[in-house]
Amino acid sequence: MKTYSALLRRLLPALLLSAAAPFAAHAAYPEQPVKMVVAYGAGGGTDIIARVMAPYIARYLGNNASIVVHNRAGAGGGIGFAEVANAAPDGYTIGFINTPNVLTIPIERKSNFHWQGFDLLGNVIDDPGNFSVHADSPIRNLKELVAYAKANPGAVTYGTTGIGSDDHLAALMFERAAGVKLTHVPFKGAAEVHNAIAGKQIMMAAMNIGEALQYAKGGTPLRHLGQMSTARTTLAPNVPTFKEQGYDIVMASLRGIAAPRGLPPPVREQLVNAIQKAAADPEFQAKAANHFAPLRYLPPQRYEAELKEAEGGFRQLWQAMPWADK
């Protein structure tokens, strides 16, 4: 018995250390930089908020964390979304997923991701759609836009962040409601749409109101024709809604953060808590407001419920108005 007891005393510290090893590994997270994927080009609304928010998420992750933003533009966001969905579920790859693109791409074509294949970490932005023209344009509101489009079928060129984006779907709804024909010019991101409207290469930019306000603040002379919110937002109280102008169109882009499904629970909890704290940080909120980013934090369960409901709506829209070849 004495020999057994002596052996146990010698082995016990090693056994306890071995049992604690997995917990120590999780406690050390993150031990290397975390990659944050943005599925659109640099300078767009998602890219801007990602770069503004990343240091705050890192602050609340602790352990001297760092977050590096990587732009993976293309395929209406599909390239970046797929990179996040198919990465190792270890907490070192996260990314923004944007509606409706993350919902509509799997509806309109075969894809190697689906929103249910992500670990949702929290929504950050809810940005209503909007139509903007160059300030030199004679068009001042939706009524004048419709009159011009009817007199010049197909002459109104409009830029979006891609087929199936909120901008594109809103424009298709507007075409149907107004009985007009517009010409779609898809781009890889809002920054490219901005460059095209600034250079007068397109007649109209279909982009979110927060992005449009940011570009206008940066010096691009834009006139905003209408925002696609249920009521005028505090960001743009002087811009009428589409509904006010006779077109019952409501469209917005949720921009939330997700990771590959299957994160270790302690790592997932750490990320969720860090994002929630970052979103509530007054310093971050002030910087976001300076960039006209309409914040709307949603915890994972509420975020999931909104995505599920929105997906059902877009599937119905696809049946009534398939948009892939538009």
mmCIF file of C-alpha atoms in Angstrom:
data_model
loop_
_atom_site.group_PDB
_atom_site.id
_atom_site.type_symbol
_atom_site.label_atom_id
_atom_site.label_comp_id
_atom_site.label_asym_id
_atom_site.label_seq_id
_atom_site.Cartn_x
_atom_site.Cartn_y
_atom_site.Cartn_z
ATOM 1 C CA MET A 1 0.000 0.000 0.000
ATOM 2 C CA LYS A 2 2.857 2.326 0.826
ATOM 3 C CA THR A 3 4.439 1.650 -2.575
ATOM 4 C CA TYR A 4 1.108 2.313 -4.339
ATOM 5 C CA SER A 5 0.520 5.527 -2.375
ATOM 6 C CA ALA A 6 4.010 6.801 -3.110
ATOM 7 C CA LEU A 7 3.545 6.064 -6.825
ATOM 8 C CA LEU A 8 0.193 7.843 -6.861
ATOM 9 C CA ARG A 9 1.703 10.910 -5.213
ATOM 10 C CA ARG A 10 4.368 11.030 -7.895
ATOM 11 C CA LEU A 11 1.919 10.545 -10.799
ATOM 12 C CA LEU A 12 -0.911 12.776 -9.577
ATOM 13 C CA PRO A 13 0.640 16.143 -10.601
ATOM 14 C CA ALA A 14 1.340 14.832 -14.097
ATOM 15 C CA LEU A 15 -2.185 13.444 -14.435
ATOM 16 C CA LEU A 16 -3.736 16.729 -13.349
ATOM 17 C CA LEU A 17 -1.545 18.690 -15.765
ATOM 18 C CA SER A 18 -2.504 16.359 -18.609
ATOM 19 C CA ALA A 19 -6.223 16.686 -17.842
ATOM 20 C CA ALA A 20 -5.951 20.483 -17.763
ATOM 21 C CA ALA A 21 -4.029 20.734 -21.041
ATOM 22 C CA PRO A 22 -7.073 21.159 -23.362
ATOM 23 C CA PHE A 23 -8.464 23.909 -21.139
ATOM 24 C CA ALA A 24 -5.101 25.650 -21.055
ATOM 25 C CA ALA A 25 -4.983 25.537 -24.853
ATOM 26 C CA HIS A 26 -8.387 27.226 -25.115
ATOM 27 C CA ALA A 27 -7.499 29.721 -22.408
ATOM 28 C CA ALA A 28 -4.499 30.822 -24.468
ATOM 29 C CA TYR A 29 -6.609 31.679 -27.514
ATOM 30 C CA PRO A 30 -5.729 33.540 -29.613
ATOM 31 C CA GLU A 31 -2.078 32.506 -29.898
ATOM 32 C CA GLN A 32 -1.707 33.918 -33.437
ATOM 33 C CA PRO A 33 -3.337 36.676 -35.525
ATOM 34 C CA VAL A 34 -6.983 36.154 -36.416
ATOM 35 C CA LYS A 35 -7.873 36.627 -40.089
ATOM 36 C CA MET A 36 -11.046 38.638 -40.751
ATOM 37 C CA VAL A 37 -12.294 38.081 -44.313
ATOM 38 C CA VAL A 38 -14.179 40.841 -46.124
ATOM 39 C CA ALA A 39 -15.887 39.497 -49.241
ATOM 40 C CA TYR A 40 -15.675 42.841 -51.062
ATOM 41 C CA GLY A 41 -12.968 45.265 -52.151
ATOM 42 C CA ALA A 42 -11.085 47.751 -50.031
ATOM 43 C CA GLY A 43 -12.840 51.051 -49.413
ATOM 44 C CA GLY A 44 -16.412 49.732 -49.413
ATOM 45 C CA GLY A 45 -18.814 49.926 -46.500
ATOM 46 C CA THR A 46 -18.036 46.442 -45.164
ATOM 47 C CA ASP A 47 -14.299 46.969 -45.474
ATOM 48 C CA ILE A 48 -14.461 50.287 -43.642
ATOM 49 C CA ILE A 49 -16.456 48.951 -40.691
ATOM 50 C CA ALA A 50 -14.260 45.825 -40.518
ATOM 51 C CA ARG A 51 -11.111 47.925 -40.205
ATOM 52 C CA VAL A 52 -12.727 50.247 -37.675
ATOM 53 C CA MET A 53 -14.050 47.378 -35.554
ATOM 54 C CA ALA A 54 -11.144 44.913 -35.723
ATOM 55 C CA PRO A 55 -8.980 46.622 -33.033
ATOM 56 C CA TYR A 56 -11.918 46.678 -30.608
ATOM 57 C CA ILE A 57 -12.677 42.984 -31.075
ATOM 58 C CA ALA A 58 -8.979 42.277 -30.552
ATOM 59 C CA ARG A 59 -9.011 44.404 -27.378
ATOM 60 C CA TYR A 60 -11.832 42.365 -25.867
ATOM 61 C CA LEU A 61 -10.399 39.019 -26.976
ATOM 62 C CA GLY A 62 -7.401 39.798 -24.784
ATOM 63 C CA ASN A 63 -4.151 37.834 -24.798
ATOM 64 C CA ASN A 64 -2.563 40.578 -26.958
ATOM 65 C CA ALA A 65 -4.834 39.530 -29.824
ATOM 66 C CA SER A 66 -4.524 40.996 -33.299
ATOM 67 C CA ILE A 67 -7.019 40.849 -36.169
ATOM 68 C CA VAL A 68 -5.901 41.276 -39.775
ATOM 69 C CA VAL A 69 -8.456 42.190 -42.457
ATOM 70 C CA HIS A 70 -8.183 40.299 -45.765
ATOM 71 C CA ASN A 71 -10.215 41.373 -48.827
ATOM 72 C CA ARG A 72 -11.484 38.495 -50.973
ATOM 73 C CA ALA A 73 -13.688 40.207 -53.543
ATOM 74 C CA GLY A 74 -15.542 38.511 -56.364
ATOM 75 C CA ALA A 75 -18.672 36.556 -57.318
ATOM 76 C CA GLY A 76 -20.941 38.973 -55.456
ATOM 77 C CA GLY A 77 -19.263 38.069 -52.183
ATOM 78 C CA GLY A 78 -19.283 34.329 -52.858
ATOM 79 C CA ILE A 79 -15.492 33.951 -52.886
ATOM 80 C CA GLY A 80 -15.052 35.486 -49.442
ATOM 81 C CA PHE A 81 -18.074 33.745 -47.924
ATOM 82 C CA ALA A 82 -16.789 30.370 -49.139
ATOM 83 C CA GLU A 83 -13.319 31.044 -47.741
ATOM 84 C CA VAL A 84 -14.777 31.597 -44.284
ATOM 85 C CA ALA A 85 -17.201 28.658 -44.451
ATOM 86 C CA ASN A 86 -14.509 26.201 -45.560
ATOM 87 C CA ALA A 87 -11.695 27.325 -43.255
ATOM 88 C CA ALA A 88 -10.542 25.311 -40.252
ATOM 89 C CA PRO A 89 -12.982 25.857 -37.345
ATOM 90 C CA ASP A 90 -10.244 26.907 -34.944
ATOM 91 C CA GLY A 91 -11.132 30.559 -34.370
ATOM 92 C CA TYR A 92 -8.366 31.931 -36.560
ATOM 93 C CA THR A 93 -10.609 32.708 -39.540
ATOM 94 C CA ILE A 94 -13.708 34.849 -39.140
ATOM 95 C CA GLY A 95 -15.426 37.152 -41.602
ATOM 96 C CA PHE A 96 -18.286 39.432 -42.447
ATOM 97 C CA ILE A 97 -21.261 37.879 -44.207
ATOM 98 C CA ASN A 98 -23.631 40.245 -46.002
ATOM 99 C CA THR A 99 -27.297 39.878 -46.756
ATOM 100 C CA PRO A 100 -28.891 39.297 -49.067
ATOM 101 C CA ASN A 101 -25.874 37.941 -50.977
ATOM 102 C CA VAL A 102 -25.047 35.221 -48.449
ATOM 103 C CA LEU A 103 -28.689 34.099 -48.756
ATOM 104 C CA THR A 104 -29.340 34.660 -52.457
ATOM 105 C CA ILE A 105 -26.189 33.128 -53.967
ATOM 106 C CA PRO A 106 -27.094 29.561 -52.858
ATOM 107 C CA ILE A 107 -30.636 30.165 -54.148
ATOM 108 C CA GLU A 108 -29.605 31.326 -57.609
ATOM 109 C CA ARG A 109 -26.686 28.963 -58.265
ATOM 110 C CA LYS A 110 -24.687 26.045 -56.904
ATOM 111 C CA SER A 111 -22.353 27.229 -54.171
ATOM 112 C CA ASN A 112 -20.017 25.703 -51.606
ATOM 113 C CA PHE A 113 -21.435 27.606 -48.665
ATOM 114 C CA HIS A 114 -24.766 28.216 -46.950
ATOM 115 C CA TRP A 115 -25.502 30.495 -44.040
ATOM 116 C CA GLN A 116 -26.336 27.467 -41.885
ATOM 117 C CA GLY A 117 -22.750 26.299 -42.427
ATOM 118 C CA PHE A 118 -21.418 29.177 -40.320
ATOM 119 C CA ASP A 119 -21.081 29.705 -36.608
ATOM 120 C CA LEU A 120 -22.875 33.046 -36.297
ATOM 121 C CA LEU A 121 -21.087 35.395 -33.898
ATOM 122 C CA GLY A 122 -23.300 38.488 -34.074
ATOM 123 C CA ASN A 123 -24.689 41.056 -36.482
ATOM 124 C CA VAL A 124 -23.183 44.537 -36.522
ATOM 125 C CA ILE A 125 -24.719 46.670 -39.328
ATOM 126 C CA ASP A 126 -28.199 47.152 -40.813
ATOM 127 C CA ASP A 127 -27.826 49.553 -43.770
ATOM 128 C CA PRO A 128 -30.901 50.506 -45.877
ATOM 129 C CA GLY A 129 -30.663 50.595 -49.646
ATOM 130 C CA ASN A 130 -30.634 53.840 -51.633
ATOM 131 C CA PHE A 131 -30.372 55.259 -55.149
ATOM 132 C CA SER A 132 -27.848 58.037 -55.756
ATOM 133 C CA VAL A 133 -26.992 60.057 -58.852
ATOM 134 C CA HIS A 134 -24.155 62.455 -59.522
ATOM 135 C CA ALA A 135 -24.951 65.977 -58.364
ATOM 136 C CA ASP A 136 -24.679 67.128 -61.994
ATOM 137 C CA SER A 137 -27.617 64.894 -62.962
ATOM 138 C CA PRO A 138 -30.916 66.635 -63.741
ATOM 139 C CA ILE A 139 -32.771 63.856 -61.857
ATOM 140 C CA ARG A 140 -33.786 64.953 -58.364
ATOM 141 C CA ASN A 141 -36.250 62.316 -57.166
ATOM 142 C CA LEU A 142 -37.827 58.988 -58.076
ATOM 143 C CA LYS A 143 -40.623 60.624 -60.065
ATOM 144 C CA GLU A 144 -38.086 62.288 -62.353
ATOM 145 C CA LEU A 145 -36.088 59.044 -62.563
ATOM 146 C CA VAL A 146 -39.185 57.174 -63.753
ATOM 147 C CA ALA A 147 -40.049 59.876 -66.282
ATOM 148 C CA TYR A 148 -36.532 59.776 -67.725
ATOM 149 C CA ALA A 149 -36.432 55.965 -67.817
ATOM 150 C CA LYS A 150 -39.780 55.778 -69.616
ATOM 151 C CA ALA A 151 -38.676 58.331 -72.168
ATOM 152 C CA ASN A 152 -35.305 56.561 -72.622
ATOM 153 C CA PRO A 153 -35.754 52.786 -72.101
ATOM 154 C CA GLY A 154 -32.513 51.144 -70.964
ATOM 155 C CA ALA A 155 -30.587 54.424 -70.879
ATOM 156 C CA VAL A 156 -30.391 54.526 -67.087
ATOM 157 C CA THR A 157 -27.319 52.502 -66.178
ATOM 158 C CA TYR A 158 -26.999 51.579 -62.527
ATOM 159 C CA GLY A 159 -24.145 50.013 -60.609
ATOM 160 C CA THR A 160 -24.452 47.420 -57.829
ATOM 161 C CA THR A 161 -22.219 45.114 -55.811
ATOM 162 C CA GLY A 162 -23.309 42.165 -57.936
ATOM 163 C CA ILE A 163 -26.146 39.962 -59.138
ATOM 164 C CA GLY A 164 -28.423 39.018 -56.265
ATOM 165 C CA SER A 165 -27.179 41.825 -54.019
ATOM 166 C CA ASP A 166 -29.635 43.967 -52.096
ATOM 167 C CA ASP A 167 -28.904 46.797 -54.534
ATOM 168 C CA HIS A 168 -29.669 44.610 -57.544
ATOM 169 C CA LEU A 169 -32.840 43.101 -56.120
ATOM 170 C CA ALA A 170 -34.116 46.526 -55.087
ATOM 171 C CA ALA A 171 -33.540 47.857 -58.594
ATOM 172 C CA LEU A 172 -35.449 44.907 -60.086
ATOM 173 C CA MET A 173 -38.328 45.559 -57.694
ATOM 174 C CA PHE A 174 -38.277 49.206 -58.676
ATOM 175 C CA GLU A 175 -38.332 48.332 -62.391
ATOM 176 C CA ARG A 176 -41.388 46.159 -61.850
ATOM 177 C CA ALA A 177 -43.193 48.664 -59.627
ATOM 178 C CA ALA A 178 -42.491 51.645 -61.878
ATOM 179 C CA GLY A 179 -42.859 49.864 -65.210
ATOM 180 C CA VAL A 180 -39.425 50.917 -66.458
ATOM 181 C CA LYS A 181 -36.318 49.229 -67.887
ATOM 182 C CA LEU A 182 -32.899 50.001 -66.422
ATOM 183 C CA THR A 183 -29.480 48.617 -67.400
ATOM 184 C CA HIS A 184 -27.560 46.737 -64.711
ATOM 185 C CA VAL A 185 -23.775 47.134 -64.349
ATOM 186 C CA PRO A 186 -22.439 44.799 -61.616
ATOM 187 C CA PHE A 187 -19.188 45.489 -59.768
ATOM 188 C CA LYS A 188 -17.103 43.633 -57.164
ATOM 189 C CA GLY A 189 -17.865 46.052 -54.353
ATOM 190 C CA ALA A 190 -19.263 49.424 -53.296
ATOM 191 C CA ALA A 191 -15.911 51.152 -53.776
ATOM 192 C CA GLU A 192 -16.012 50.307 -57.489
ATOM 193 C CA VAL A 193 -19.620 51.491 -57.755
ATOM 194 C CA HIS A 194 -18.522 54.727 -56.101
ATOM 195 C CA ASN A 195 -15.661 55.211 -58.551
ATOM 196 C CA ALA A 196 -18.022 54.612 -61.472
ATOM 197 C CA ILE A 197 -20.614 57.166 -60.324
ATOM 198 C CA ALA A 198 -17.893 59.669 -59.409
ATOM 199 C CA GLY A 199 -16.452 59.333 -62.921
ATOM 200 C CA LYS A 200 -19.940 59.457 -64.499
ATOM 201 C CA GLN A 201 -19.413 56.032 -66.077
ATOM 202 C CA ILE A 202 -22.855 55.021 -64.804
ATOM 203 C CA MET A 203 -25.938 57.166 -64.371
ATOM 204 C CA MET A 204 -27.004 55.882 -60.967
ATOM 205 C CA ALA A 205 -25.484 54.066 -58.000
ATOM 206 C CA ALA A 206 -27.643 51.581 -56.142
ATOM 207 C CA MET A 207 -25.831 51.448 -52.814
ATOM 208 C CA ASN A 208 -26.635 51.509 -49.127
ATOM 209 C CA ILE A 209 -27.369 54.895 -47.620
ATOM 210 C CA GLY A 210 -24.512 54.653 -45.114
ATOM 211 C CA GLU A 211 -22.020 54.019 -47.910
ATOM 212 C CA ALA A 212 -23.450 56.817 -50.049
ATOM 213 C CA LEU A 213 -23.227 59.302 -47.179
ATOM 214 C CA GLN A 214 -19.640 58.278 -46.499
ATOM 215 C CA TYR A 215 -18.646 58.859 -50.131
ATOM 216 C CA ALA A 216 -20.449 62.198 -50.194
ATOM 217 C CA LYS A 217 -18.582 63.236 -47.048
ATOM 218 C CA GLY A 218 -15.356 62.222 -48.785
ATOM 219 C CA GLY A 219 -15.996 64.763 -51.527
ATOM 220 C CA THR A 220 -17.983 62.927 -54.210
ATOM 221 C CA PRO A 221 -20.919 65.147 -55.235
ATOM 222 C CA LEU A 222 -23.933 62.856 -54.920
ATOM 223 C CA ARG A 223 -27.680 63.383 -54.776
ATOM 224 C CA HIS A 224 -29.621 60.720 -52.881
ATOM 225 C CA LEU A 225 -32.994 59.974 -54.469
ATOM 226 C CA GLY A 226 -34.491 57.796 -51.749
ATOM 227 C CA GLN A 227 -33.701 55.364 -48.958
ATOM 228 C CA MET A 228 -35.317 51.940 -48.690
ATOM 229 C CA SER A 229 -36.139 51.996 -44.979
ATOM 230 C CA THR A 230 -39.557 51.866 -43.370
ATOM 231 C CA ALA A 231 -39.022 55.417 -42.101
ATOM 232 C CA ARG A 232 -36.367 58.079 -42.588
ATOM 233 C CA THR A 233 -33.208 57.103 -40.760
ATOM 234 C CA THR A 234 -31.370 59.347 -38.332
ATOM 235 C CA LEU A 235 -28.394 59.077 -40.684
ATOM 236 C CA ALA A 236 -30.284 60.739 -43.522
ATOM 237 C CA PRO A 237 -33.323 62.574 -42.115
ATOM 238 C CA ASN A 238 -33.600 64.757 -45.230
ATOM 239 C CA VAL A 239 -33.696 61.849 -47.698
ATOM 240 C CA PRO A 240 -37.276 60.628 -48.325
ATOM 241 C CA THR A 241 -38.078 56.935 -48.291
ATOM 242 C CA PHE A 242 -39.207 55.075 -51.383
ATOM 243 C CA LYS A 243 -42.581 54.561 -49.706
ATOM 244 C CA GLU A 244 -43.032 58.306 -49.299
ATOM 245 C CA GLN A 245 -42.530 58.615 -53.052
ATOM 246 C CA GLY A 246 -45.087 55.957 -53.925
ATOM 247 C CA TYR A 247 -42.930 52.795 -54.096
ATOM 248 C CA ASP A 248 -43.319 50.332 -51.228
ATOM 249 C CA ILE A 249 -39.788 48.947 -51.408
ATOM 250 C CA VAL A 250 -37.894 48.116 -48.226
ATOM 251 C CA MET A 251 -34.414 46.622 -48.573
ATOM 252 C CA ALA A 252 -31.321 46.636 -46.396
ATOM 253 C CA SER A 253 -28.037 44.826 -45.895
ATOM 254 C CA LEU A 254 -27.258 43.075 -42.634
ATOM 255 C CA ARG A 255 -23.513 42.787 -42.097
ATOM 256 C CA GLY A 256 -22.576 40.360 -39.377
ATOM 257 C CA ILE A 257 -19.579 38.309 -38.334
ATOM 258 C CA ALA A 258 -19.354 34.546 -38.665
ATOM 259 C CA ALA A 259 -16.843 31.714 -38.463
ATOM 260 C CA PRO A 260 -16.720 28.168 -39.849
ATOM 261 C CA ARG A 261 -19.205 25.930 -38.063
ATOM 262 C CA GLY A 262 -17.699 23.739 -35.382
ATOM 263 C CA LEU A 263 -15.688 26.186 -33.288
ATOM 264 C CA PRO A 264 -14.582 24.851 -29.891
ATOM 265 C CA PRO A 265 -17.255 26.144 -27.488
ATOM 266 C CA PRO A 266 -14.820 28.189 -25.335
ATOM 267 C CA VAL A 267 -13.393 29.881 -28.436
ATOM 268 C CA ARG A 268 -16.858 30.599 -29.816
ATOM 269 C CA GLU A 269 -17.937 32.091 -26.494
ATOM 270 C CA GLN A 270 -14.824 34.241 -26.401
ATOM 271 C CA LEU A 271 -15.468 35.584 -29.914
ATOM 272 C CA VAL A 272 -19.176 36.208 -29.300
ATOM 273 C CA ASN A 273 -18.422 38.115 -26.092
ATOM 274 C CA ALA A 274 -15.652 40.151 -27.729
ATOM 275 C CA ILE A 275 -17.885 41.178 -30.651
ATOM 276 C CA GLN A 276 -20.744 42.112 -28.324
ATOM 277 C CA LYS A 277 -18.439 44.227 -26.158
ATOM 278 C CA ALA A 278 -16.846 45.839 -29.213
ATOM 279 C CA ALA A 279 -20.266 46.740 -30.641
ATOM 280 C CA ALA A 280 -21.230 48.348 -27.318
ATOM 281 C CA ASP A 281 -17.968 50.259 -26.919
ATOM 282 C CA PRO A 282 -18.759 54.026 -26.996
ATOM 283 C CA GLU A 283 -15.456 54.789 -28.704
ATOM 284 C CA PHE A 284 -16.200 52.303 -31.482
ATOM 285 C CA GLN A 285 -19.756 53.596 -31.816
ATOM 286 C CA ALA A 286 -18.487 57.157 -32.239
ATOM 287 C CA LYS A 287 -16.069 56.076 -34.967
ATOM 288 C CA ALA A 288 -18.798 54.058 -36.697
ATOM 289 C CA ALA A 289 -21.102 57.102 -36.648
ATOM 290 C CA ASN A 290 -18.326 59.184 -38.193
ATOM 291 C CA HIS A 291 -18.346 56.699 -41.083
ATOM 292 C CA PHE A 292 -22.183 56.737 -41.323
ATOM 293 C CA ALA A 293 -22.325 53.059 -40.363
ATOM 294 C CA PRO A 294 -25.848 52.238 -39.062
ATOM 295 C CA LEU A 295 -25.157 49.902 -36.153
ATOM 296 C CA ARG A 296 -27.636 47.206 -35.136
ATOM 297 C CA TYR A 297 -26.109 44.551 -32.937
ATOM 298 C CA LEU A 298 -27.894 41.198 -32.876
ATOM 299 C CA PRO A 299 -26.704 38.304 -30.688
ATOM 300 C CA PRO A 300 -26.286 34.950 -32.480
ATOM 301 C CA GLN A 301 -29.772 33.533 -31.815
ATOM 302 C CA ARG A 302 -31.604 36.664 -32.975
ATOM 303 C CA TYR A 303 -29.245 36.954 -35.941
ATOM 304 C CA GLU A 304 -30.015 33.353 -36.909
ATOM 305 C CA ALA A 305 -33.773 33.988 -36.685
ATOM 306 C CA GLU A 306 -33.529 37.013 -38.993
ATOM 307 C CA LEU A 307 -31.439 35.127 -41.556
ATOM 308 C CA LYS A 308 -33.893 32.225 -41.552
ATOM 309 C CA GLU A 309 -36.865 34.526 -42.086
ATOM 310 C CA ALA A 310 -35.095 36.523 -44.797
ATOM 311 C CA GLU A 311 -34.057 33.380 -46.663
ATOM 312 C CA GLY A 312 -37.697 32.305 -46.865
ATOM 313 C CA GLY A 313 -38.635 35.658 -48.337
ATOM 314 C CA PHE A 314 -35.875 35.545 -50.947
ATOM 315 C CA ARG A 315 -36.855 32.018 -51.988
ATOM 316 C CA GLN A 316 -40.384 33.285 -52.624
ATOM 317 C CA LEU A 317 -38.961 36.232 -54.567
ATOM 318 C CA TRP A 318 -36.860 33.851 -56.674
ATOM 319 C CA GLN A 319 -39.987 31.927 -57.647
ATOM 320 C CA ALA A 320 -41.775 35.129 -58.670
ATOM 321 C CA MET A 321 -38.837 37.015 -60.128
ATOM 322 C CA PRO A 322 -35.662 34.986 -60.778
ATOM 323 C CA TRP A 323 -32.784 37.427 -61.008
ATOM 324 C CA ALA A 324 -29.698 35.406 -62.011
ATOM 325 C CA ASP A 325 -29.775 36.356 -65.690
ATOM 326 C CA LYS A 326 -31.072 39.887 -65.258
#
